[in-house]
Backbone as JSON, one array per atom type, in Angstrom:
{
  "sequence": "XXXXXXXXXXXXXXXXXXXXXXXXXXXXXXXXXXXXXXXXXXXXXXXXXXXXXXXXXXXXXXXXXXXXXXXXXXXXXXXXXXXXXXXXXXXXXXXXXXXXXXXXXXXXXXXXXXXXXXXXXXXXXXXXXXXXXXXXXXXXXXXXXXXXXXXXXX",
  "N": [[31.64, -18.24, -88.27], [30.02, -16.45, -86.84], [27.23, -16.58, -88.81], [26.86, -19.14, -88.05], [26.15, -18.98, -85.38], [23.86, -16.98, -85.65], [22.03, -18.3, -87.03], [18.44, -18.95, -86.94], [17.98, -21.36, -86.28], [19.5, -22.87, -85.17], [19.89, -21.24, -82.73], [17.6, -21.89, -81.38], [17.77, -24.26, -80.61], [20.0, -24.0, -79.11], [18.43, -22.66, -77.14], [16.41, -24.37, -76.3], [18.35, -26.18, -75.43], [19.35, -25.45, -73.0], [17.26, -24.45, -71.36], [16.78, -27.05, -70.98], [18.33, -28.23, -69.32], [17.69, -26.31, -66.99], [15.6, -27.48, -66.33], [16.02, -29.9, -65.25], [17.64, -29.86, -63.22], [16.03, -28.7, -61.34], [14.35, -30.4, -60.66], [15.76, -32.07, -58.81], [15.61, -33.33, -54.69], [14.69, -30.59, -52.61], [15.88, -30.09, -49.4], [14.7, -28.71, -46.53], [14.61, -27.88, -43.02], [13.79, -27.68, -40.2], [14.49, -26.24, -36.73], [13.05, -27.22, -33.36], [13.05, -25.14, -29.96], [11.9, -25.72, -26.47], [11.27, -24.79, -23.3], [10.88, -26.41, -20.1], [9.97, -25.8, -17.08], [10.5, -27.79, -14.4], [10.69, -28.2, -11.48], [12.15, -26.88, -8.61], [15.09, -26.37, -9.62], [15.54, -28.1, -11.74], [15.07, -28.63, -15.25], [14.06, -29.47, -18.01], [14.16, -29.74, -21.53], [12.46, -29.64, -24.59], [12.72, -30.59, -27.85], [12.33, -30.4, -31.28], [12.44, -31.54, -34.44], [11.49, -30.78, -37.58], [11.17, -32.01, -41.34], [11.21, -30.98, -44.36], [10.73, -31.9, -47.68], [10.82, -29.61, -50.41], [11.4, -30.05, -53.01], [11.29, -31.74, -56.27], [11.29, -34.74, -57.02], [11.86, -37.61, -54.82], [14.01, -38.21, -51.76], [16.25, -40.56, -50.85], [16.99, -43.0, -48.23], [17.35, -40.88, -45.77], [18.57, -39.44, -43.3], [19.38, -38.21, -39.63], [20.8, -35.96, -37.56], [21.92, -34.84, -34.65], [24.26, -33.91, -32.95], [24.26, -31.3, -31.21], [23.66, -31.21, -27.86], [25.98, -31.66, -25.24], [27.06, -34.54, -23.3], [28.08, -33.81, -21.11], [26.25, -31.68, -20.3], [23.64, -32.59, -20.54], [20.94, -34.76, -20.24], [19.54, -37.61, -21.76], [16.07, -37.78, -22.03], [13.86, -39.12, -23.52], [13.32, -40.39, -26.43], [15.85, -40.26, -28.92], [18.97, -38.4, -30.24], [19.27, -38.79, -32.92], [18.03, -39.88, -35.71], [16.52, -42.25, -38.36], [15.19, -42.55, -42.21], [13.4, -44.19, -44.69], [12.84, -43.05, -47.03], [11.55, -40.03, -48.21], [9.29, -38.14, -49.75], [8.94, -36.26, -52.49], [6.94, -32.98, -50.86], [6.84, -34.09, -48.65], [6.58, -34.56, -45.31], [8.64, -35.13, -42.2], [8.82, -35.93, -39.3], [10.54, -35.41, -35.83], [11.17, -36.14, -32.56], [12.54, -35.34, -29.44], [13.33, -35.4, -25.47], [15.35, -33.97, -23.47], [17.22, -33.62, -20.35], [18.27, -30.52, -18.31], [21.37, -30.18, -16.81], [23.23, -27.9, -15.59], [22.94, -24.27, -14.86], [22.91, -21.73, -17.39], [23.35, -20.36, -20.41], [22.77, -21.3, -23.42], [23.8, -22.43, -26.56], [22.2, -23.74, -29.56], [23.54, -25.74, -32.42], [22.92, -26.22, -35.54], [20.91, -29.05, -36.85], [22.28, -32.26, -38.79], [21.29, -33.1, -41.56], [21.39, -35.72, -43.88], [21.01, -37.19, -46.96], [20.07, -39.52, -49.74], [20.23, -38.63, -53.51], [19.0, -40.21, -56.19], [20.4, -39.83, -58.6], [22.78, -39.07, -58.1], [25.94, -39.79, -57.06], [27.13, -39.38, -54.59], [26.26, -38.59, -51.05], [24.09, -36.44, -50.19], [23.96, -32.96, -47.82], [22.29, -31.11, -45.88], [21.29, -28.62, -43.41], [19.49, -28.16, -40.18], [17.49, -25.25, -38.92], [19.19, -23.14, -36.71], [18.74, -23.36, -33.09], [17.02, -20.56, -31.0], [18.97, -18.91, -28.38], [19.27, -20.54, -25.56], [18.33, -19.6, -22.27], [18.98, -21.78, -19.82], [17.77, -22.95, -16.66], [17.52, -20.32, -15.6], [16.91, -17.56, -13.27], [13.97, -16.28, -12.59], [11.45, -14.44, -12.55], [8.52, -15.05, -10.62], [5.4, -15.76, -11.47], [1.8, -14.41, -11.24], [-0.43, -16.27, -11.35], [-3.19, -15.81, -10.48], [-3.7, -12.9, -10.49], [-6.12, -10.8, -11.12]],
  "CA": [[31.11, -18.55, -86.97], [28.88, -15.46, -86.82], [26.66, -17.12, -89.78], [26.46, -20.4, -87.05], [25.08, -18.76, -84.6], [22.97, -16.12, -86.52], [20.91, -19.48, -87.58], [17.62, -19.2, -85.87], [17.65, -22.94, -86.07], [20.8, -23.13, -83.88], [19.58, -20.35, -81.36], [16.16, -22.56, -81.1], [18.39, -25.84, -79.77], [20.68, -23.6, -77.61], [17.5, -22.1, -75.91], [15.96, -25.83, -75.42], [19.33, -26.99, -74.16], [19.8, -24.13, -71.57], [16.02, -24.37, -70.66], [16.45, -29.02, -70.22], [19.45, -28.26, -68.6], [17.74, -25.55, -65.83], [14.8, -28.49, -65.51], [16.81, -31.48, -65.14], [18.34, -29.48, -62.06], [15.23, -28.83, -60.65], [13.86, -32.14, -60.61], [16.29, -32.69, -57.08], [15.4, -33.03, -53.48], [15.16, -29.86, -51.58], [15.48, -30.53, -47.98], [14.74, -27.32, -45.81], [14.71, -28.48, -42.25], [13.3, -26.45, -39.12], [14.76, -27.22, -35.29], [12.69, -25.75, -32.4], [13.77, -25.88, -28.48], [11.4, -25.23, -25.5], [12.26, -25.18, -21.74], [9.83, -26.55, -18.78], [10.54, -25.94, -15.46], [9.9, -28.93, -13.47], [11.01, -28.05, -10.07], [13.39, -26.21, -8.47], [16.74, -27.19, -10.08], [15.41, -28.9, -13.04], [14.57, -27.61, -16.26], [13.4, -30.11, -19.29], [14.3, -29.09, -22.68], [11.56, -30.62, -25.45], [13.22, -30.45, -29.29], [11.44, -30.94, -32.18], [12.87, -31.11, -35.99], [11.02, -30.94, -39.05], [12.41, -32.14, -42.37], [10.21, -30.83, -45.43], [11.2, -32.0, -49.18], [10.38, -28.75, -51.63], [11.8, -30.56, -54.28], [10.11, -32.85, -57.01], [11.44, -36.06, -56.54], [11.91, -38.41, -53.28], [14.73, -38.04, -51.29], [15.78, -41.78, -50.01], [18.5, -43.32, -47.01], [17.34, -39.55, -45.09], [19.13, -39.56, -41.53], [19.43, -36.85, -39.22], [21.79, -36.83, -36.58], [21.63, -33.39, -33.42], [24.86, -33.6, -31.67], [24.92, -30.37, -30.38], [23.32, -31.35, -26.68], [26.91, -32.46, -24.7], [26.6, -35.16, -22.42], [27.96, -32.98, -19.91], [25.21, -30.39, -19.92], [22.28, -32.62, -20.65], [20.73, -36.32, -20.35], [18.63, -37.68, -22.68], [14.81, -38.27, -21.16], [13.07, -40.01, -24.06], [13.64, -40.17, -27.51], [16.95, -40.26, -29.69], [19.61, -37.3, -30.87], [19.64, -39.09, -34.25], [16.87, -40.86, -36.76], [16.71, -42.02, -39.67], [14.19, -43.13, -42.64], [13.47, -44.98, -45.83], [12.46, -41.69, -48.32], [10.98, -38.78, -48.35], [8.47, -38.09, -51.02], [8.45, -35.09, -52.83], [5.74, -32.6, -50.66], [6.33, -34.6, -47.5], [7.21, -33.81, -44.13], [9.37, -36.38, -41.38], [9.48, -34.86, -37.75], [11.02, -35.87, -34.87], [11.41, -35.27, -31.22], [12.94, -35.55, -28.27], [13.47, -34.35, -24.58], [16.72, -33.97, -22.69], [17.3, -32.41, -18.89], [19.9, -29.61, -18.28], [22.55, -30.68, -15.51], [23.54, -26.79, -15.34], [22.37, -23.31, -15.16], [23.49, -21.13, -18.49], [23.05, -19.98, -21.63], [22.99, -22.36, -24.68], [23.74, -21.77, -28.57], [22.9, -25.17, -30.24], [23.93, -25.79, -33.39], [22.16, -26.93, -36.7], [20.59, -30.64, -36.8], [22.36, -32.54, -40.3], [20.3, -34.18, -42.25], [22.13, -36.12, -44.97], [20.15, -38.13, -47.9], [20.64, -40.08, -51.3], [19.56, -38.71, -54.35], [19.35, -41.28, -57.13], [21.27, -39.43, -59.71], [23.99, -38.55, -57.84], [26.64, -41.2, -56.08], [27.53, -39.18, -52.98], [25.74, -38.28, -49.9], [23.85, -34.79, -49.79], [23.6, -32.79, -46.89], [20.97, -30.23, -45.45], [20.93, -28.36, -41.89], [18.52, -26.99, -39.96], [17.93, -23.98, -38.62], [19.58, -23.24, -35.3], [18.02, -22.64, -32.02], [17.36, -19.44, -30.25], [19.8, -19.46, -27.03], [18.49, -20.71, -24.17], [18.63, -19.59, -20.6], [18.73, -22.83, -18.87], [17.76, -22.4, -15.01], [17.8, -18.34, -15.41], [16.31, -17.11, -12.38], [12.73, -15.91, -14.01], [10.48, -13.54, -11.57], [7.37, -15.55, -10.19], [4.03, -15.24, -11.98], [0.81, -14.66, -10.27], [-1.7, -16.38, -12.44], [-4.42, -15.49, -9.92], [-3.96, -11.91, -10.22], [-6.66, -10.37, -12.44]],
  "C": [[29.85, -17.74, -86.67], [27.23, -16.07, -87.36], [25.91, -18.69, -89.14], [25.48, -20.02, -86.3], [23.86, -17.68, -85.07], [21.59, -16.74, -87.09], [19.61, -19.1, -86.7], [17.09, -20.68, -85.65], [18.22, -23.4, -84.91], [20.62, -22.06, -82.54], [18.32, -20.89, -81.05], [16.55, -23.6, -80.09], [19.18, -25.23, -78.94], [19.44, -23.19, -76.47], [16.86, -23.71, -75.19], [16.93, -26.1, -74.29], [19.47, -26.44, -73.02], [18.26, -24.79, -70.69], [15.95, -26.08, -70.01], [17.27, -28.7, -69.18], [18.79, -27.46, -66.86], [16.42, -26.95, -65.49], [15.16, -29.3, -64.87], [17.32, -30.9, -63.66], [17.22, -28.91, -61.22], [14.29, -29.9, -60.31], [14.56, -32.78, -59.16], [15.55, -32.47, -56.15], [15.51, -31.93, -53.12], [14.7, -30.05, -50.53], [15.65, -28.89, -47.66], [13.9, -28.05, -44.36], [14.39, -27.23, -40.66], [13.61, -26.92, -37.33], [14.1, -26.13, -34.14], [13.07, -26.65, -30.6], [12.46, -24.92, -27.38], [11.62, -26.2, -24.01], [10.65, -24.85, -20.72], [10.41, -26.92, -17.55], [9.67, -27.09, -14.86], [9.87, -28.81, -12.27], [11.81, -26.79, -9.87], [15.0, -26.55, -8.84], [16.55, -28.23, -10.87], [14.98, -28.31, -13.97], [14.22, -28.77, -17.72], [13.65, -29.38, -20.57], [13.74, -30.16, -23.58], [12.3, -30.02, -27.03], [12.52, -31.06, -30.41], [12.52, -30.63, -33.12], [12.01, -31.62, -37.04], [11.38, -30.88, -40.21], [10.94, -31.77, -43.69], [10.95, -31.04, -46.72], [10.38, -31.0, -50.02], [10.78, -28.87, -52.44], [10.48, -31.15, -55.05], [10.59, -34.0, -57.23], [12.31, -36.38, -54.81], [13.72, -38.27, -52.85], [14.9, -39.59, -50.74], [17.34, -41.44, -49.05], [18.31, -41.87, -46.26], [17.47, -39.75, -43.45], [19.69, -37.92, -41.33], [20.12, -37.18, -37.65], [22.04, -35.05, -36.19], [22.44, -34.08, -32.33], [25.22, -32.7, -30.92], [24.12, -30.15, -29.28], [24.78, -31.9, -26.2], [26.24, -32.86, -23.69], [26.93, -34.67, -21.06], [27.49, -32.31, -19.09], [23.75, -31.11, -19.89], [22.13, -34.37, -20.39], [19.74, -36.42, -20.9], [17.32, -38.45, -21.85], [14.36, -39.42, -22.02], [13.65, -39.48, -25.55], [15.21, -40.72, -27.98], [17.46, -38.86, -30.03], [19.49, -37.48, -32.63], [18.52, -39.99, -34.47], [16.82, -40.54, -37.71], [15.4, -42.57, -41.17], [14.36, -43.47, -44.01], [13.77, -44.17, -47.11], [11.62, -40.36, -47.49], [10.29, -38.22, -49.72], [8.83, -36.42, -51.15], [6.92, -34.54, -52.48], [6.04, -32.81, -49.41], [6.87, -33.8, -46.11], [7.76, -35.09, -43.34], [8.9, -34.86, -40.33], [9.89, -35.82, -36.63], [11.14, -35.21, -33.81], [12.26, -35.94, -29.8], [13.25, -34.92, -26.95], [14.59, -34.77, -23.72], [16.4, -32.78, -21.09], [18.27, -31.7, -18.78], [20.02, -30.2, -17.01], [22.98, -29.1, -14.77], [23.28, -25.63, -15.93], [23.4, -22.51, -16.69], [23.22, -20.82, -19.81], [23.48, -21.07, -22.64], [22.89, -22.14, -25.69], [23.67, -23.35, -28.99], [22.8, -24.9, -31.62], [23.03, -26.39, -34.39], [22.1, -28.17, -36.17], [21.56, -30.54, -38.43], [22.03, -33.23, -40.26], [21.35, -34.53, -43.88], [20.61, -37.19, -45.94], [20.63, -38.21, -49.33], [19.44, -39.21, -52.55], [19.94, -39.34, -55.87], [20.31, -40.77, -58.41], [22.49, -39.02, -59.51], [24.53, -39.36, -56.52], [26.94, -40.58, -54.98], [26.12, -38.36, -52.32], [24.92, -36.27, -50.04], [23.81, -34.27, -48.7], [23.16, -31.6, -46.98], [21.46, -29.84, -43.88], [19.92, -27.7, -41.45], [18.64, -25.75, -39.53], [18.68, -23.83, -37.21], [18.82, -22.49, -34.42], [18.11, -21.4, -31.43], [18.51, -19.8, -28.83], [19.03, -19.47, -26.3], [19.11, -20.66, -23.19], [18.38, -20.71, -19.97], [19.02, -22.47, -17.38], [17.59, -21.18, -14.85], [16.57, -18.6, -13.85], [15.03, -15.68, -13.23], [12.11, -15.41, -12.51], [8.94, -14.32, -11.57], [5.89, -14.96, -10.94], [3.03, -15.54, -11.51], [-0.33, -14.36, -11.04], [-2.89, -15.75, -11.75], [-4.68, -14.21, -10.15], [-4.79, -11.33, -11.52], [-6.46, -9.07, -12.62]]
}
């Protein structure tokens, strides 16, 4: 056995195979996915929350079927202004970027932890579903009582 591997013929084809083997596995989708939250006071007793998510592929091939789906707004705490919680799209090229947005109103004053967006997508070599999350939001003070600013004052 020693005399097998001792070959430098046979330690030439194990190093290829190791080395196809670490390409072939870099050749996937990487999704790395970014969620940001900002809060506009509208009035007194309203507060606007604008959400963005950005989906970036740092892989080297396309990502296809890529849906993204942000249920952590409850319909209790928020109503949706414009937009969608969830969208979805054809591919994703290796390089590219998707983003999305939307803006919801808080119903009540409090602190908020939301949770990752998931982003799920097909990649052709492999029969099930991948999934990706983003990052999660800072907490937000919704309504906090915030001390008056006096742009005029120089």
């Amino acid at each position: 056995m020693e005399t097998v591997i001792g070959n430098p013929l046979i330690k030439a084809l194990i190093i290829l195979f190791l080395l196809s083997a670490t390409t072939a596995a870099g050749d996937a989708p990487f999704i790395i996915s970014h969620k940001k939250a900002s809060l506009t006071r509208l009035k007194s007793g309203a507060e606007r929350v604008s959400v963005s998510i950005d989906i970036y592929n740092q892989g080297f091939s396309t990502a296809y079927d890529v849906s993204l789906v942000d249920d952590s707004w409850p319909k209790d705490l928020f109503d949706i202004i414009s937009g969608n919680t969830s969208n979805s799209w054809e591919r994703l090229d290796a390089g590219g970027i998707l983003s999305h947005s939307f803006e919801i109103d808080a119903k009540r004053q409090g602190m908020f932890h939301g949770a990752p967006a998931v982003i799920t997508y097909r990649v052709p070599t492999k029969v099930s579903l991948q999934e990706a999350y983003s990052t999660p939001i800072l907490p937000l003070d919704i309504l906090a009582e915030r001390p008056t600013e006096n742009k005029l004052d120089w």
